[in-house]
PDB file of C-alpha atoms in Angstrom:
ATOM      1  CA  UNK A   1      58.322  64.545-114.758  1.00  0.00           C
ATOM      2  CA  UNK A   2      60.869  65.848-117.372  1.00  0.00           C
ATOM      3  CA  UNK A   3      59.688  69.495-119.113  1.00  0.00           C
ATOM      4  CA  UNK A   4      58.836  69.073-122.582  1.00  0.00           C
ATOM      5  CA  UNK A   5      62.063  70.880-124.171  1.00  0.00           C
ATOM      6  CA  UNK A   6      61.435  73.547-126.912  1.00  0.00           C
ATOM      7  CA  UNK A   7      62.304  72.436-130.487  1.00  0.00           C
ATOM      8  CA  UNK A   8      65.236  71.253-130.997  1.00  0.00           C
ATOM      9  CA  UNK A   9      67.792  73.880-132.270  1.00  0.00           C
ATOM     10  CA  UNK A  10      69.063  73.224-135.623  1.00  0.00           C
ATOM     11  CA  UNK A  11      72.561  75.137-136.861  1.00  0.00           C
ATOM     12  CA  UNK A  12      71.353  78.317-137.711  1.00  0.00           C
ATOM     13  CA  UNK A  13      68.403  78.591-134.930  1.00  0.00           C
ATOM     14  CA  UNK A  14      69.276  80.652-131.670  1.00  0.00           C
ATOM     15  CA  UNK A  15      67.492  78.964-128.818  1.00  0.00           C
ATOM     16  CA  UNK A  16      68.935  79.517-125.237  1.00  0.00           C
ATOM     17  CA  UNK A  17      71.235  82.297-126.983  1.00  0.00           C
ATOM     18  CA  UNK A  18      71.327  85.890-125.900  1.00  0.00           C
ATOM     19  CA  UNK A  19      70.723  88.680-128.484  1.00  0.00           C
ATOM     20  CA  UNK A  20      72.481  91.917-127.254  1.00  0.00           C
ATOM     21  CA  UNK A  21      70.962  95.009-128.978  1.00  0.00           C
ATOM     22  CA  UNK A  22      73.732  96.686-131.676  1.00  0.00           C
ATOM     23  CA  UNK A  23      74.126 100.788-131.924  1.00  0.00           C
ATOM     24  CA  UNK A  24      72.038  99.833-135.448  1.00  0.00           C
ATOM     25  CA  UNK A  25      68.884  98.794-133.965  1.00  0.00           C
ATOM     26  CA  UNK A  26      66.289 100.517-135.917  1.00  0.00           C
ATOM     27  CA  UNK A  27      63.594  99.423-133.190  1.00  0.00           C
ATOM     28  CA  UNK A  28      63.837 102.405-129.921  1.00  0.00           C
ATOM     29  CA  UNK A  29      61.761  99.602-127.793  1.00  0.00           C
ATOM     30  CA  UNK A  30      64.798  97.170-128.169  1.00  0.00           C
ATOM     31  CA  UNK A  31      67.823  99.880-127.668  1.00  0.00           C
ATOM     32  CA  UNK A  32      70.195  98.361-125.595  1.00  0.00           C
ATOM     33  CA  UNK A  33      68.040  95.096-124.795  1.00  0.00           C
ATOM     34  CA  UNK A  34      69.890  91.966-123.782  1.00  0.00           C
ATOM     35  CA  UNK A  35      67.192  89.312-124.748  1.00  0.00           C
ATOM     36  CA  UNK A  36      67.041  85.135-123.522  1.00  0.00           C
ATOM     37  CA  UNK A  37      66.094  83.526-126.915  1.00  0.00           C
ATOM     38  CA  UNK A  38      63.817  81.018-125.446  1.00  0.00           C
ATOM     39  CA  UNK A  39      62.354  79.413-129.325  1.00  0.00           C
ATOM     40  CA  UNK A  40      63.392  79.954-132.492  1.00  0.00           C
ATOM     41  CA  UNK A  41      62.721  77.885-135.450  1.00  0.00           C
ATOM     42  CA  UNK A  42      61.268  78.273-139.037  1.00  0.00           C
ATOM     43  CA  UNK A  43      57.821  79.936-138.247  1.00  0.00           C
ATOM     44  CA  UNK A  44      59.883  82.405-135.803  1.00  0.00           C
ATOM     45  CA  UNK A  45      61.198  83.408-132.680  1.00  0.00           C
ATOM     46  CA  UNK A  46      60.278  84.259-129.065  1.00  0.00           C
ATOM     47  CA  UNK A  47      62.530  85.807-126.210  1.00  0.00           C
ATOM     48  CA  UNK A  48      62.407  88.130-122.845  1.00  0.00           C
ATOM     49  CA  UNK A  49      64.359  90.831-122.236  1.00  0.00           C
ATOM     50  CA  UNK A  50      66.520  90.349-119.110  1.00  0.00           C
ATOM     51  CA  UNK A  51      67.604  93.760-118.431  1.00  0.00           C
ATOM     52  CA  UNK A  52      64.484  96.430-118.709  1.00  0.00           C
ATOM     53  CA  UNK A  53      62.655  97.124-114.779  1.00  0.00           C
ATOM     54  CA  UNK A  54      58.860  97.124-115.514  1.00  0.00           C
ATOM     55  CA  UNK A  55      57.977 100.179-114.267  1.00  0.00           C
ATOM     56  CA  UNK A  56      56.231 100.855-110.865  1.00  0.00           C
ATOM     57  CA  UNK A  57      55.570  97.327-109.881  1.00  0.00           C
ATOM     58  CA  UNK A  58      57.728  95.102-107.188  1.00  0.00           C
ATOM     59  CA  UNK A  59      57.286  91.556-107.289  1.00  0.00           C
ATOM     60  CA  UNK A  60      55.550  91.487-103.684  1.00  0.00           C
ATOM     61  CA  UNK A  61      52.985  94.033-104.881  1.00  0.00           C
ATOM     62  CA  UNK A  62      52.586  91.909-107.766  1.00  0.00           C
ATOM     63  CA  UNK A  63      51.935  88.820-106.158  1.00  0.00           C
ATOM     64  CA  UNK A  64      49.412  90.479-104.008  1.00  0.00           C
ATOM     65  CA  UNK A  65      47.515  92.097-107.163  1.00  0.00           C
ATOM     66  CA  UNK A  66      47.482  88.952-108.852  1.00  0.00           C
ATOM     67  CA  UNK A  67      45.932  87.015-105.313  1.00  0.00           C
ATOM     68  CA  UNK A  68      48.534  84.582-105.550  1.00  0.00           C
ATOM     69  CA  UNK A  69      49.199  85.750-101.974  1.00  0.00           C
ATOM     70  CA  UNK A  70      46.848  87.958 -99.478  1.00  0.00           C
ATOM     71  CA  UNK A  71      47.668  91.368 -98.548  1.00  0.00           C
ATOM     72  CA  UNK A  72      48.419  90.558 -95.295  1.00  0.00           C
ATOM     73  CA  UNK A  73      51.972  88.793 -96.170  1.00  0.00           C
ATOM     74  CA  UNK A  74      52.924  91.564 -97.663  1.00  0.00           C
ATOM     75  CA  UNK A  75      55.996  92.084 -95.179  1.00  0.00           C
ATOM     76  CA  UNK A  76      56.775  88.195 -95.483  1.00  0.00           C
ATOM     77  CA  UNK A  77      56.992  88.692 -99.412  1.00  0.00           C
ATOM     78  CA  UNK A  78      59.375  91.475 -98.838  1.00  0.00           C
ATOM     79  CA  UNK A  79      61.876  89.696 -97.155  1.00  0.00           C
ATOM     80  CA  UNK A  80      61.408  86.326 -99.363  1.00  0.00           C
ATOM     81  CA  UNK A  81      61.243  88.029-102.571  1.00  0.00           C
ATOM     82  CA  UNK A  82      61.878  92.096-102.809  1.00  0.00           C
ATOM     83  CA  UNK A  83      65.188  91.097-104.240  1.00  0.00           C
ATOM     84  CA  UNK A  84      63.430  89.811-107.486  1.00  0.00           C
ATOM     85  CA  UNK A  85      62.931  91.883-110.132  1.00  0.00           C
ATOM     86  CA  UNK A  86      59.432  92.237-112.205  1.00  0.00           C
ATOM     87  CA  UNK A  87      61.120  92.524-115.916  1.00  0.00           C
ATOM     88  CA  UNK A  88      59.784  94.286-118.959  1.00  0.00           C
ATOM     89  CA  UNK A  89      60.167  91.461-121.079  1.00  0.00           C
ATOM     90  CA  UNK A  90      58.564  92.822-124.154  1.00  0.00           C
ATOM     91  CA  UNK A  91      55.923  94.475-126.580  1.00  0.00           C
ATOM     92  CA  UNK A  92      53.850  91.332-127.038  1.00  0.00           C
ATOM     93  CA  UNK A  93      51.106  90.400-124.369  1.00  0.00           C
ATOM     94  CA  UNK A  94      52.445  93.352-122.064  1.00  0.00           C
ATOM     95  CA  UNK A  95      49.995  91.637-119.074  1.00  0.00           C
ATOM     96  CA  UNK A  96      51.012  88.270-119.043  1.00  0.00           C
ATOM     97  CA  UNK A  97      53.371  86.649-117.227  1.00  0.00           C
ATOM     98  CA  UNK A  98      56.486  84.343-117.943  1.00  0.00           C
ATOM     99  CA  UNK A  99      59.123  83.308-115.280  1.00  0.00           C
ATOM    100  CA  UNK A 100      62.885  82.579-116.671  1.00  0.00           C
ATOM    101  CA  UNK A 101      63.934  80.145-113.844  1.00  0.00           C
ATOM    102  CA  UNK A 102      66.504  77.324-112.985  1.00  0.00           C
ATOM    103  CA  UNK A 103      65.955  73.814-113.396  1.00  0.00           C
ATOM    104  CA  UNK A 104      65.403  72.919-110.300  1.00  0.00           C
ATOM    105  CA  UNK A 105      61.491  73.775-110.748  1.00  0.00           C
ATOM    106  CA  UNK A 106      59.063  72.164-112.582  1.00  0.00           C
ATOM    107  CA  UNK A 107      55.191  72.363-113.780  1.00  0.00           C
ATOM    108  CA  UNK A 108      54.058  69.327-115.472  1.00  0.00           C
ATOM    109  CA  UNK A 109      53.237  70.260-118.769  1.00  0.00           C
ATOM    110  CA  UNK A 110      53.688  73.668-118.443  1.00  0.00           C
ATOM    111  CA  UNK A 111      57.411  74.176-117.652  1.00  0.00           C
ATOM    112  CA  UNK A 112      59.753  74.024-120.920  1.00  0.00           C
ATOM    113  CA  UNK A 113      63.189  73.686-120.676  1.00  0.00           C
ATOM    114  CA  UNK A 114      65.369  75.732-123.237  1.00  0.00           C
ATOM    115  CA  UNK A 115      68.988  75.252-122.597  1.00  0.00           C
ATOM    116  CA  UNK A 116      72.267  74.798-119.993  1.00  0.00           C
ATOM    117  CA  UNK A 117      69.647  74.528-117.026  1.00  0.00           C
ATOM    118  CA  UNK A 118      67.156  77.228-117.701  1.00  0.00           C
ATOM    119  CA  UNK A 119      63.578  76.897-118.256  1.00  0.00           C
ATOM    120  CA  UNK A 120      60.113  78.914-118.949  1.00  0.00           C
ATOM    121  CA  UNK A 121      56.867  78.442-116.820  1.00  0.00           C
ATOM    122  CA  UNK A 122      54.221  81.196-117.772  1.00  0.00           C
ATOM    123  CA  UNK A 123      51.326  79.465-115.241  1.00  0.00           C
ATOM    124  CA  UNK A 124      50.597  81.044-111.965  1.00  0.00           C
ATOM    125  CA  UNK A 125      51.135  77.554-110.291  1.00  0.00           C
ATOM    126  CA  UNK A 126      54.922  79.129-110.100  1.00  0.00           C
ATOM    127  CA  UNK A 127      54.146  82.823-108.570  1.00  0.00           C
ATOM    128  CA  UNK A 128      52.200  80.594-106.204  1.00  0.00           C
ATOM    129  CA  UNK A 129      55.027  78.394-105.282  1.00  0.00           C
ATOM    130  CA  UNK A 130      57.458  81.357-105.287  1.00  0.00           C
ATOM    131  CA  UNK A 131      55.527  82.918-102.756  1.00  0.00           C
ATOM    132  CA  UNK A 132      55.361  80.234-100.621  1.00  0.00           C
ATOM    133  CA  UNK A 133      59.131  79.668-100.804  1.00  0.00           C
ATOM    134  CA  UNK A 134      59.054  76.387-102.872  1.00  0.00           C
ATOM    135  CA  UNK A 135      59.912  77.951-106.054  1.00  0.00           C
ATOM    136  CA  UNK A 136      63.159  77.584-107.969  1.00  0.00           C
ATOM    137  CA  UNK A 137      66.519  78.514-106.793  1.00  0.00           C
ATOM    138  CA  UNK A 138      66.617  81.948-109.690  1.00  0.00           C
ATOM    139  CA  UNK A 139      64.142  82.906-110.874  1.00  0.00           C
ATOM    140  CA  UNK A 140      63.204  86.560-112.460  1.00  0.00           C
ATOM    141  CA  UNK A 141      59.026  86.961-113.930  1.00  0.00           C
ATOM    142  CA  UNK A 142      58.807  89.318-117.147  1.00  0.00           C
ATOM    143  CA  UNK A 143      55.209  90.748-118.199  1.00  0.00           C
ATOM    144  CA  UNK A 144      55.277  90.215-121.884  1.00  0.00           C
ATOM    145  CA  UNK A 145      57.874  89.243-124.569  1.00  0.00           C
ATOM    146  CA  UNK A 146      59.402  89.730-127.527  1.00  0.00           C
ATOM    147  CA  UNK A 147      58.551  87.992-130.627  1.00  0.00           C
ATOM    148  CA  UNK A 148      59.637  87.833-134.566  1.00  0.00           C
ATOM    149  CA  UNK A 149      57.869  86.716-137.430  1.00  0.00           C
ATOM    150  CA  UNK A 150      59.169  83.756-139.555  1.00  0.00           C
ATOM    151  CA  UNK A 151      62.492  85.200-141.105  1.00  0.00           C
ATOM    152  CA  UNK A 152      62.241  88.730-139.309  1.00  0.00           C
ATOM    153  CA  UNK A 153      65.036  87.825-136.673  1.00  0.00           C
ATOM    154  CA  UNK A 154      67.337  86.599-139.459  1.00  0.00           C
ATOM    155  CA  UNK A 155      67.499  89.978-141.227  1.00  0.00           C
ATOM    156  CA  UNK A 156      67.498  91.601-138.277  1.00  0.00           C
ATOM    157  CA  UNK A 157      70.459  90.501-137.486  1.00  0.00           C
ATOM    158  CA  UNK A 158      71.727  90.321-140.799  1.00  0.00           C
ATOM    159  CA  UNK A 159      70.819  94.242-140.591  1.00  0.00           C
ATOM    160  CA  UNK A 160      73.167  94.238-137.982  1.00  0.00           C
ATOM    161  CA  UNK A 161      70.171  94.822-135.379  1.00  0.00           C
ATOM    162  CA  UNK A 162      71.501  92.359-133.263  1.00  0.00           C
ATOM    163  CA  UNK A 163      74.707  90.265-132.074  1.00  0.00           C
ATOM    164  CA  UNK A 164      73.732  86.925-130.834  1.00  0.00           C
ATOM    165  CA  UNK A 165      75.961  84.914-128.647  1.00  0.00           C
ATOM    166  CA  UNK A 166      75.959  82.384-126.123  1.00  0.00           C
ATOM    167  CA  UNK A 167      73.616  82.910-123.050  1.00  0.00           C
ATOM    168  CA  UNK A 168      75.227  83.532-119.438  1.00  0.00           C
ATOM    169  CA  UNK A 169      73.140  81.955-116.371  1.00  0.00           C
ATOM    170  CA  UNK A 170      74.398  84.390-113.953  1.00  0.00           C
ATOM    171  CA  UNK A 171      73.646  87.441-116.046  1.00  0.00           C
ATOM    172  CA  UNK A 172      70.363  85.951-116.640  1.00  0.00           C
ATOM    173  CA  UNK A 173      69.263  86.355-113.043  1.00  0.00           C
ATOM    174  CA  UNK A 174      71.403  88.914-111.338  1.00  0.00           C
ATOM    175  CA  UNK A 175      69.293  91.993-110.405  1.00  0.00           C
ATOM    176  CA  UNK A 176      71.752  94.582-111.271  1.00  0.00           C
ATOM    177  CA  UNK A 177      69.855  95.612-114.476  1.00  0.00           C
ATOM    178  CA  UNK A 178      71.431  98.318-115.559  1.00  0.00           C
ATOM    179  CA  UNK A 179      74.878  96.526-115.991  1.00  0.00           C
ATOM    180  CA  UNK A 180      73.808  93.575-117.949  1.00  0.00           C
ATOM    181  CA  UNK A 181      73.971  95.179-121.477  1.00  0.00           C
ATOM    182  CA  UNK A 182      77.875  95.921-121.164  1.00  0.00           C
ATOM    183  CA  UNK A 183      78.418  92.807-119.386  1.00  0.00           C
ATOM    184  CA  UNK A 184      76.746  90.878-121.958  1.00  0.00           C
ATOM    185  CA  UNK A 185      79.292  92.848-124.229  1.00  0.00           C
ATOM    186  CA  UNK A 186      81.988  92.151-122.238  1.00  0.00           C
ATOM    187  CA  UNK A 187      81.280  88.666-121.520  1.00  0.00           C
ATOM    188  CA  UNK A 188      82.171  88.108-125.246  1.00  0.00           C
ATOM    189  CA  UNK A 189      85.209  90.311-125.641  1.00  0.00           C
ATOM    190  CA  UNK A 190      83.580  93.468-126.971  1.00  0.00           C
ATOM    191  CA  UNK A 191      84.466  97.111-125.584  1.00  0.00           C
ATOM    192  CA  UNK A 192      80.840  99.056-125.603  1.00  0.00           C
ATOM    193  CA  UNK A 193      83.041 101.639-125.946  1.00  0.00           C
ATOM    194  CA  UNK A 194      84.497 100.543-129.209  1.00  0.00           C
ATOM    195  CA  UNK A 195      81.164  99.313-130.977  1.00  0.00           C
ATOM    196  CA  UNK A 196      80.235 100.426-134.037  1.00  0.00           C
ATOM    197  CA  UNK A 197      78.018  99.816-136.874  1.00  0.00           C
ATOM    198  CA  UNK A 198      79.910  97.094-138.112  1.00  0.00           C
ATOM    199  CA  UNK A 199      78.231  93.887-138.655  1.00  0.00           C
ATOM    200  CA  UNK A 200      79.880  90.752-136.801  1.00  0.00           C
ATOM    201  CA  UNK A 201      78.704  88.244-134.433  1.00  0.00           C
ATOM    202  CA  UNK A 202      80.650  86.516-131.295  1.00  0.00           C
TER     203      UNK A 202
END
């Protein structure tokens, strides 16, 4: 069954966009964030950071915490997923779960897909599946998520808090955190080096 998409972007809303954290951000939690804008409308605005490690949790330990797999396949999680990356996907609900993943995958009524091939399942029907090897293609899992009131994003970025421009699959997914924030830069023709407080978007 086709996911039920998230509503539908209008001109100004920023769904399936990235928001790359400017030197300006007033916020210390979001310095040097590279978030997935996965809704945005009217009443507000929900994404997961993509490039923050939760700390002191792998996503075989996880599974095995959670019982979505028994302790004894620990070693068989290792090798099927050590590789993925348990992200810190923001302040809000810091214990729950939400899995970024290709479109490959699907829940019904629980998967919703947000743009250019990536969608958002936040059931543990897909830890389940991705332990058992029959999960998506890509897929990283965030505990928690960042979220803005109705109008807060706007002058956030109208504060110059944040540059938002168009969202790269790859980057999404690739498990070298610690380069994503200048790649995400990069991506759009801006030296980190040369940023400054000057407002602009890509």
């Amino acid at each position: 069954m086709t996911p039920r998409r998230t509503s539908l972007p209008g001109p100004d809303f920023l769904d399936g966009q990235f928001l790359v954290a400017m030197p300006g951000m007033a916020d210390e939690r979001f310095a040097r964030s590279v978030i997935y804008v996965c809704a945005h409308s009217a009443d507000g605005a929900m994404g997961i950071i993509v490039n923050k490690a939760a700390t002191d949790i792998s996503m075989p330990d996880l599974l095995v915490q959670l019982d979505v797999a028994p302790e004894t396949d620990a070693i068989r999680l290792r090798e099927r997923v050590g590789h993925m990356p348990v992200l810190m996907g923001g302040p809000v609900e810091g214990r729950r779960g939400f899995v970024l993943h290709t479109d490959d995958f699907h829940i019904q009524q629980s998967t919703l897909i947000i743009d250019d091939g990536i969608c958002l399942t936040a059931t543990v029907e897909i830890l389940r599946a991705i332990a058992s090897g029959e999960g998506p293609a890509s897929a990283v899992l965030a505990l928690g998520y960042a979220g803005w009131q109705a109008g807060q994003l706007e002058s956030e970025i109208m504060a110059n808090g944040w540059l938002n421009c168009p969202a790269d699959p790859e980057l999404i997914f690739n498990t070298d955190l610690d380069a994503k924030y200048e790649r995400a830069l990069r991506a759009n023709g801006i030296d980190p080096a040369m940023l400054s407080m000057t407002a602009g978007r890509a």
